[in-house]
Amino acid sequence: MRGEAIAFGAATIVNAMATGKGAAFGIKLWTKAKVTLKKGNFIKVKILSDLNENPILAEKVVEKIFKKFNVKDLGAYVETISNIPIARGLKSSSVAANAIALAATAALGEKLPDLELINLSVEAALEAKVTVTGAFDDACASYFGNIIATNNIKRRIEAFYSLNKDYEVLIYAPKEKSYTFNVNIERIKKVAPLVEHVYKEALKGNFWEAMSLNGLIYSAVLGYNSEIAIDALFHGAVAAGLSGKGPAFVAVALSEDVIDNIVKAWRKYESELIRTKTNREKAYVIDEPWKQ
């Protein structure tokens, strides 16, 4: 009894921590999950991309799926592998939760409606304390791709924008990690009126402008260097800003030539740079055996 699935990455347009409302877009980074079920009462997790990471999120996701289908006397071996840097604001938790939930459901030979599966992932993330708002926006952007704006408190999709082309994406990903449980939420809530304005712009379809404004606001309140985003905009990015709680910054451009110029501008910051594209593909169960 084995299931394998893949879910894709996402990046921030509007960070929901200030208001409970957020927006995000899919990117082509990914996490693959493999869940193997055997008789017993255990959940063993191996995060192949970072063996020192806390496995609690994966454990909570499997527990939620088992409870949903009233599974007893079964244990689970969970393995994940990913090219998404962990704890950089690049939605690694939401993506992993989606992939594991899909894989665990497939291992049981079951299926769940998309939003029900996403909600189970969100609830697991809340219980694991890897998110403040539930990150419903991030989970939806990871699962469905494209651009999604949500009310995270009400778990409601407010807007869905289908991208009509692939944009080029460049990610500035410093080595230092930033975990959600360390964020000063009271400080962030002070900028809620500004973030609410930015969210309304995203709902109007002005999502790239919203992304850049959101990045400037959160860079200021969280203490990051907004010059990183400004450099990207100066060199032709349609949008650039802090992703999630940071420390990653993300730039979106219309061409590889523009990304080449941003790469040159960002080299002075001496951080890992990751090139990818926007994602329009939905998370899915992998039918072929996954070989590492």
Coordinates of C-alpha atoms in Angstrom, one line a residue:
M1 CA 0.0 0.0 0.0
R2 CA 1.9 3.0 -1.3
G3 CA 1.1 6.4 -2.6
E4 CA 3.3 9.0 -4.3
A5 CA 2.4 12.6 -5.1
I6 CA 3.9 15.9 -6.1
A7 CA 2.9 19.5 -5.1
F8 CA 4.4 22.7 -6.4
G9 CA 5.9 25.7 -4.8
A10 CA 4.4 29.1 -4.2
A11 CA 5.5 32.7 -3.5
T12 CA 3.9 35.6 -1.7
I13 CA 1.9 38.3 -3.3
V14 CA 0.2 39.5 -0.1
N15 CA 1.4 38.1 3.2
A16 CA -1.7 37.2 5.4
M17 CA 0.0 37.5 8.8
A18 CA -1.2 41.1 9.3
T19 CA -4.8 40.7 8.3
G20 CA -5.7 37.1 7.8
K21 CA -6.1 37.7 4.1
G22 CA -3.4 36.8 1.6
A23 CA -2.5 36.1 -2.0
A24 CA 0.1 33.9 -3.6
F25 CA 1.2 32.5 -6.9
G26 CA 2.5 29.1 -8.0
I27 CA 6.1 28.5 -8.9
K28 CA 7.7 25.4 -10.6
L29 CA 9.7 24.3 -7.5
W30 CA 8.3 21.0 -6.1
T31 CA 8.1 18.6 -3.2
K32 CA 7.5 14.9 -3.8
A33 CA 6.1 12.6 -1.1
K34 CA 6.0 8.9 -0.8
V35 CA 3.8 7.2 1.9
T36 CA 4.1 3.4 2.4
L37 CA 1.5 1.8 4.7
K38 CA 2.2 -1.3 6.8
K39 CA 0.6 -3.0 9.8
G40 CA 1.4 -1.4 13.1
N41 CA 0.8 1.9 15.0
F42 CA 3.6 4.2 13.9
I43 CA 4.5 7.2 11.7
K44 CA 8.1 7.4 10.7
V45 CA 9.3 10.3 8.6
K46 CA 12.4 10.9 6.6
I47 CA 12.9 14.4 5.1
L48 CA 15.5 13.6 2.5
S49 CA 16.3 17.2 1.6
D50 CA 17.1 18.1 5.3
L51 CA 17.4 15.2 7.7
N52 CA 17.6 17.5 10.7
E53 CA 14.2 19.1 10.0
N54 CA 11.4 18.5 12.5
P55 CA 9.0 15.8 11.2
I56 CA 6.0 17.0 13.2
L57 CA 4.1 18.5 10.2
A58 CA 4.4 15.2 8.2
E59 CA 3.2 13.3 11.3
K60 CA 0.2 15.6 11.7
V61 CA -0.8 15.3 8.1
V62 CA -0.8 11.5 8.1
E63 CA -2.8 11.5 11.4
K64 CA -5.4 13.8 9.8
I65 CA -5.8 11.5 6.8
F66 CA -5.9 8.4 9.0
K67 CA -8.6 10.0 11.1
K68 CA -10.6 11.1 8.1
F69 CA -10.8 7.5 6.8
N70 CA -11.1 5.9 10.2
V71 CA -7.8 4.0 9.7
K72 CA -6.7 1.7 12.6
D73 CA -3.8 -0.7 13.0
L74 CA -1.8 0.8 10.1
G75 CA 1.5 2.6 10.3
A76 CA 3.1 4.9 7.8
Y77 CA 6.6 5.4 6.4
V78 CA 6.8 8.9 5.0
E79 CA 9.6 10.2 2.7
T80 CA 9.8 13.6 1.1
I81 CA 12.3 15.1 -1.2
S82 CA 12.2 18.7 -2.4
N83 CA 14.1 21.4 -4.2
I84 CA 12.5 24.1 -2.1
P85 CA 14.7 25.7 0.5
I86 CA 13.1 25.1 4.0
A87 CA 12.1 28.0 6.3
R88 CA 12.9 30.8 3.8
G89 CA 9.4 32.0 3.2
L90 CA 9.0 29.8 0.1
K91 CA 6.0 27.8 1.4
S92 CA 7.9 24.6 2.0
S93 CA 5.5 23.6 4.7
S94 CA 2.3 24.1 2.7
V95 CA 3.8 22.3 -0.3
A96 CA 5.0 19.4 1.8
A97 CA 1.6 19.1 3.6
N98 CA -0.2 19.0 0.2
A99 CA 2.1 16.3 -1.2
I100 CA 2.0 14.1 1.9
A101 CA -1.8 14.4 2.1
L102 CA -2.2 13.4 -1.5
A103 CA 0.3 10.5 -1.2
A104 CA -1.3 9.2 2.0
T105 CA -4.8 9.4 0.5
A106 CA -3.6 7.5 -2.6
A107 CA -1.8 4.9 -0.4
L108 CA -5.2 4.2 1.1
G109 CA -6.8 3.9 -2.3
E110 CA -9.0 6.9 -1.5
K111 CA -9.7 10.3 -3.0
L112 CA -10.7 13.6 -1.4
P113 CA -12.2 16.7 -3.0
D114 CA -9.4 19.3 -3.6
L115 CA -10.5 21.8 -1.0
E116 CA -11.2 19.2 1.7
L117 CA -7.6 17.8 1.2
I118 CA -6.2 21.4 1.3
N119 CA -8.1 22.1 4.6
L120 CA -6.7 18.9 6.2
S121 CA -3.2 20.1 5.2
V122 CA -3.9 23.5 6.7
E123 CA -5.3 22.1 9.9
A124 CA -2.2 19.9 10.2
A125 CA 0.1 22.9 9.7
L126 CA -1.8 24.8 12.4
E127 CA -1.5 22.0 14.9
A128 CA 2.2 21.6 14.0
K129 CA 2.6 25.4 14.6
V130 CA 4.4 26.0 11.3
T131 CA 1.9 28.7 10.4
V132 CA 0.1 31.6 12.1
T133 CA -2.8 32.0 9.7
G134 CA -3.1 28.5 8.4
A135 CA -1.5 29.6 5.2
F136 CA -4.6 28.7 3.2
D137 CA -3.5 31.1 0.5
D138 CA -0.1 29.4 0.2
A139 CA -1.7 25.9 0.3
C140 CA -4.1 26.8 -2.5
A141 CA -1.4 28.4 -4.7
S142 CA 0.7 25.3 -4.2
Y143 CA -2.1 22.9 -5.0
F144 CA -3.8 24.7 -7.9
G145 CA -1.0 26.9 -9.3
N146 CA -1.7 30.2 -11.0
I147 CA -2.6 33.2 -8.7
I148 CA -5.0 32.9 -5.7
A149 CA -6.3 35.4 -3.2
T150 CA -8.0 34.1 -0.1
N151 CA -9.5 34.9 3.3
N152 CA -7.4 32.6 5.5
I153 CA -9.6 33.0 8.5
K154 CA -12.7 31.9 6.7
R155 CA -10.8 29.4 4.5
R156 CA -12.4 31.0 1.4
I157 CA -11.0 31.6 -2.1
E158 CA -11.8 35.2 -2.9
A159 CA -10.2 35.3 -6.4
F160 CA -8.5 33.0 -8.9
Y161 CA -6.4 34.3 -11.8
S162 CA -5.3 31.9 -14.5
L163 CA -1.9 32.9 -15.8
N164 CA -2.0 33.0 -19.6
K165 CA 1.8 32.5 -19.9
D166 CA 4.8 31.5 -17.9
Y167 CA 6.7 34.2 -16.2
E168 CA 10.4 33.9 -15.4
V169 CA 11.1 33.8 -11.6
L170 CA 14.3 34.5 -9.7
I171 CA 14.6 33.7 -6.0
Y172 CA 17.2 35.2 -3.6
A173 CA 17.5 32.5 -0.9
P174 CA 19.9 33.2 1.9
K175 CA 21.3 30.3 4.0
E176 CA 19.8 31.5 7.3
K177 CA 16.4 30.1 8.2
S178 CA 13.4 32.0 9.6
Y179 CA 10.7 30.0 11.4
T180 CA 7.2 31.3 11.7
F181 CA 7.1 30.6 15.5
N182 CA 9.8 33.2 15.9
V183 CA 7.9 36.1 14.2
N184 CA 6.6 39.0 16.3
I185 CA 3.0 39.0 15.2
E186 CA 2.0 42.0 17.3
R187 CA 4.5 44.1 15.5
I188 CA 3.2 42.8 12.1
K189 CA -0.4 43.7 13.0
K190 CA 0.6 47.4 13.3
V191 CA 0.8 47.5 9.5
A192 CA -2.5 45.8 8.9
P193 CA -4.2 48.9 7.4
L194 CA -1.4 49.2 4.8
V195 CA -1.6 45.5 4.0
E196 CA -5.4 45.6 3.7
H197 CA -5.0 48.3 1.0
V198 CA -2.5 46.1 -0.8
Y199 CA -4.8 43.1 -0.6
K200 CA -7.6 45.1 -2.2
E201 CA -5.3 46.0 -5.1
A202 CA -4.6 42.3 -5.6
L203 CA -8.3 41.6 -5.7
K204 CA -8.6 44.1 -8.5
G205 CA -6.1 42.1 -10.5
N206 CA -3.2 44.4 -9.8
F207 CA -1.3 41.5 -8.3
W208 CA 2.3 42.4 -9.4
E209 CA 2.0 45.9 -8.0
A210 CA 0.5 44.4 -4.8
M211 CA 3.5 42.0 -4.6
S212 CA 6.1 44.8 -4.7
L213 CA 4.2 47.0 -2.2
N214 CA 3.7 44.0 0.2
G215 CA 7.4 43.3 0.0
L216 CA 8.3 46.8 0.9
I217 CA 6.0 46.8 3.9
Y218 CA 7.0 43.5 5.3
S219 CA 10.7 44.1 4.6
A220 CA 10.4 47.2 6.8
V221 CA 8.5 45.6 9.6
L222 CA 10.6 42.4 9.7
G223 CA 14.0 44.2 9.2
Y224 CA 15.0 43.0 5.8
N225 CA 17.0 45.0 3.2
S226 CA 14.4 46.2 0.7
E227 CA 17.2 47.3 -1.7
I228 CA 17.2 43.7 -2.9
A229 CA 13.7 44.1 -4.3
I230 CA 14.4 47.6 -5.6
D231 CA 17.4 46.4 -7.5
A232 CA 15.2 43.8 -9.3
L233 CA 12.6 46.4 -10.2
F234 CA 15.3 48.8 -11.4
H235 CA 16.6 46.0 -13.8
G236 CA 13.1 45.3 -15.3
A237 CA 11.2 43.0 -13.0
V238 CA 7.4 43.3 -13.2
A239 CA 7.3 42.6 -9.5
A240 CA 9.8 41.9 -6.6
G241 CA 9.4 41.5 -2.9
L242 CA 9.9 39.6 0.3
S243 CA 8.2 36.1 0.2
G244 CA 6.4 35.2 3.3
K245 CA 8.2 36.0 6.5
G246 CA 11.5 36.0 4.6
P247 CA 14.4 35.9 4.2
A248 CA 13.8 35.0 0.6
F249 CA 13.0 37.6 -2.0
V250 CA 11.3 36.8 -5.3
A251 CA 11.5 38.6 -8.6
V252 CA 9.1 38.1 -11.5
A253 CA 10.0 39.0 -15.1
L254 CA 8.8 38.7 -18.6
S255 CA 12.0 37.4 -20.2
E256 CA 15.2 35.5 -19.4
D257 CA 17.2 38.5 -20.4
V258 CA 15.7 40.5 -17.6
I259 CA 16.4 37.7 -15.2
D260 CA 20.0 37.6 -16.4
N261 CA 20.3 41.3 -15.5
I262 CA 18.8 40.8 -12.1
V263 CA 21.2 37.9 -11.4
K264 CA 24.1 40.3 -12.1
A265 CA 22.6 42.9 -9.8
W266 CA 21.9 40.3 -7.0
R267 CA 25.3 38.7 -7.0
K268 CA 26.7 41.5 -4.8
Y269 CA 24.4 40.2 -2.0
E270 CA 26.2 36.8 -2.0
S271 CA 23.3 34.5 -1.6
E272 CA 22.0 31.4 -3.4
L273 CA 20.0 32.4 -6.5
I274 CA 17.3 30.0 -7.9
R275 CA 15.8 30.3 -11.3
T276 CA 12.4 28.9 -12.0
K277 CA 9.1 29.9 -13.6
T278 CA 5.5 30.5 -12.5
N279 CA 3.4 27.3 -12.2
R280 CA 0.0 26.6 -13.8
E281 CA -0.1 22.9 -13.0
K282 CA -2.1 21.3 -10.3
A283 CA -0.7 19.0 -7.6
Y284 CA -1.2 15.3 -8.5
V285 CA -0.7 11.7 -7.6
I286 CA 2.3 10.1 -9.4
D287 CA 1.3 6.8 -11.0
E288 CA 4.8 5.8 -11.9
P289 CA 7.0 4.5 -9.1
W290 CA 9.0 7.3 -7.7
K291 CA 12.7 6.6 -7.9
Q292 CA 15.1 8.9 -6.1

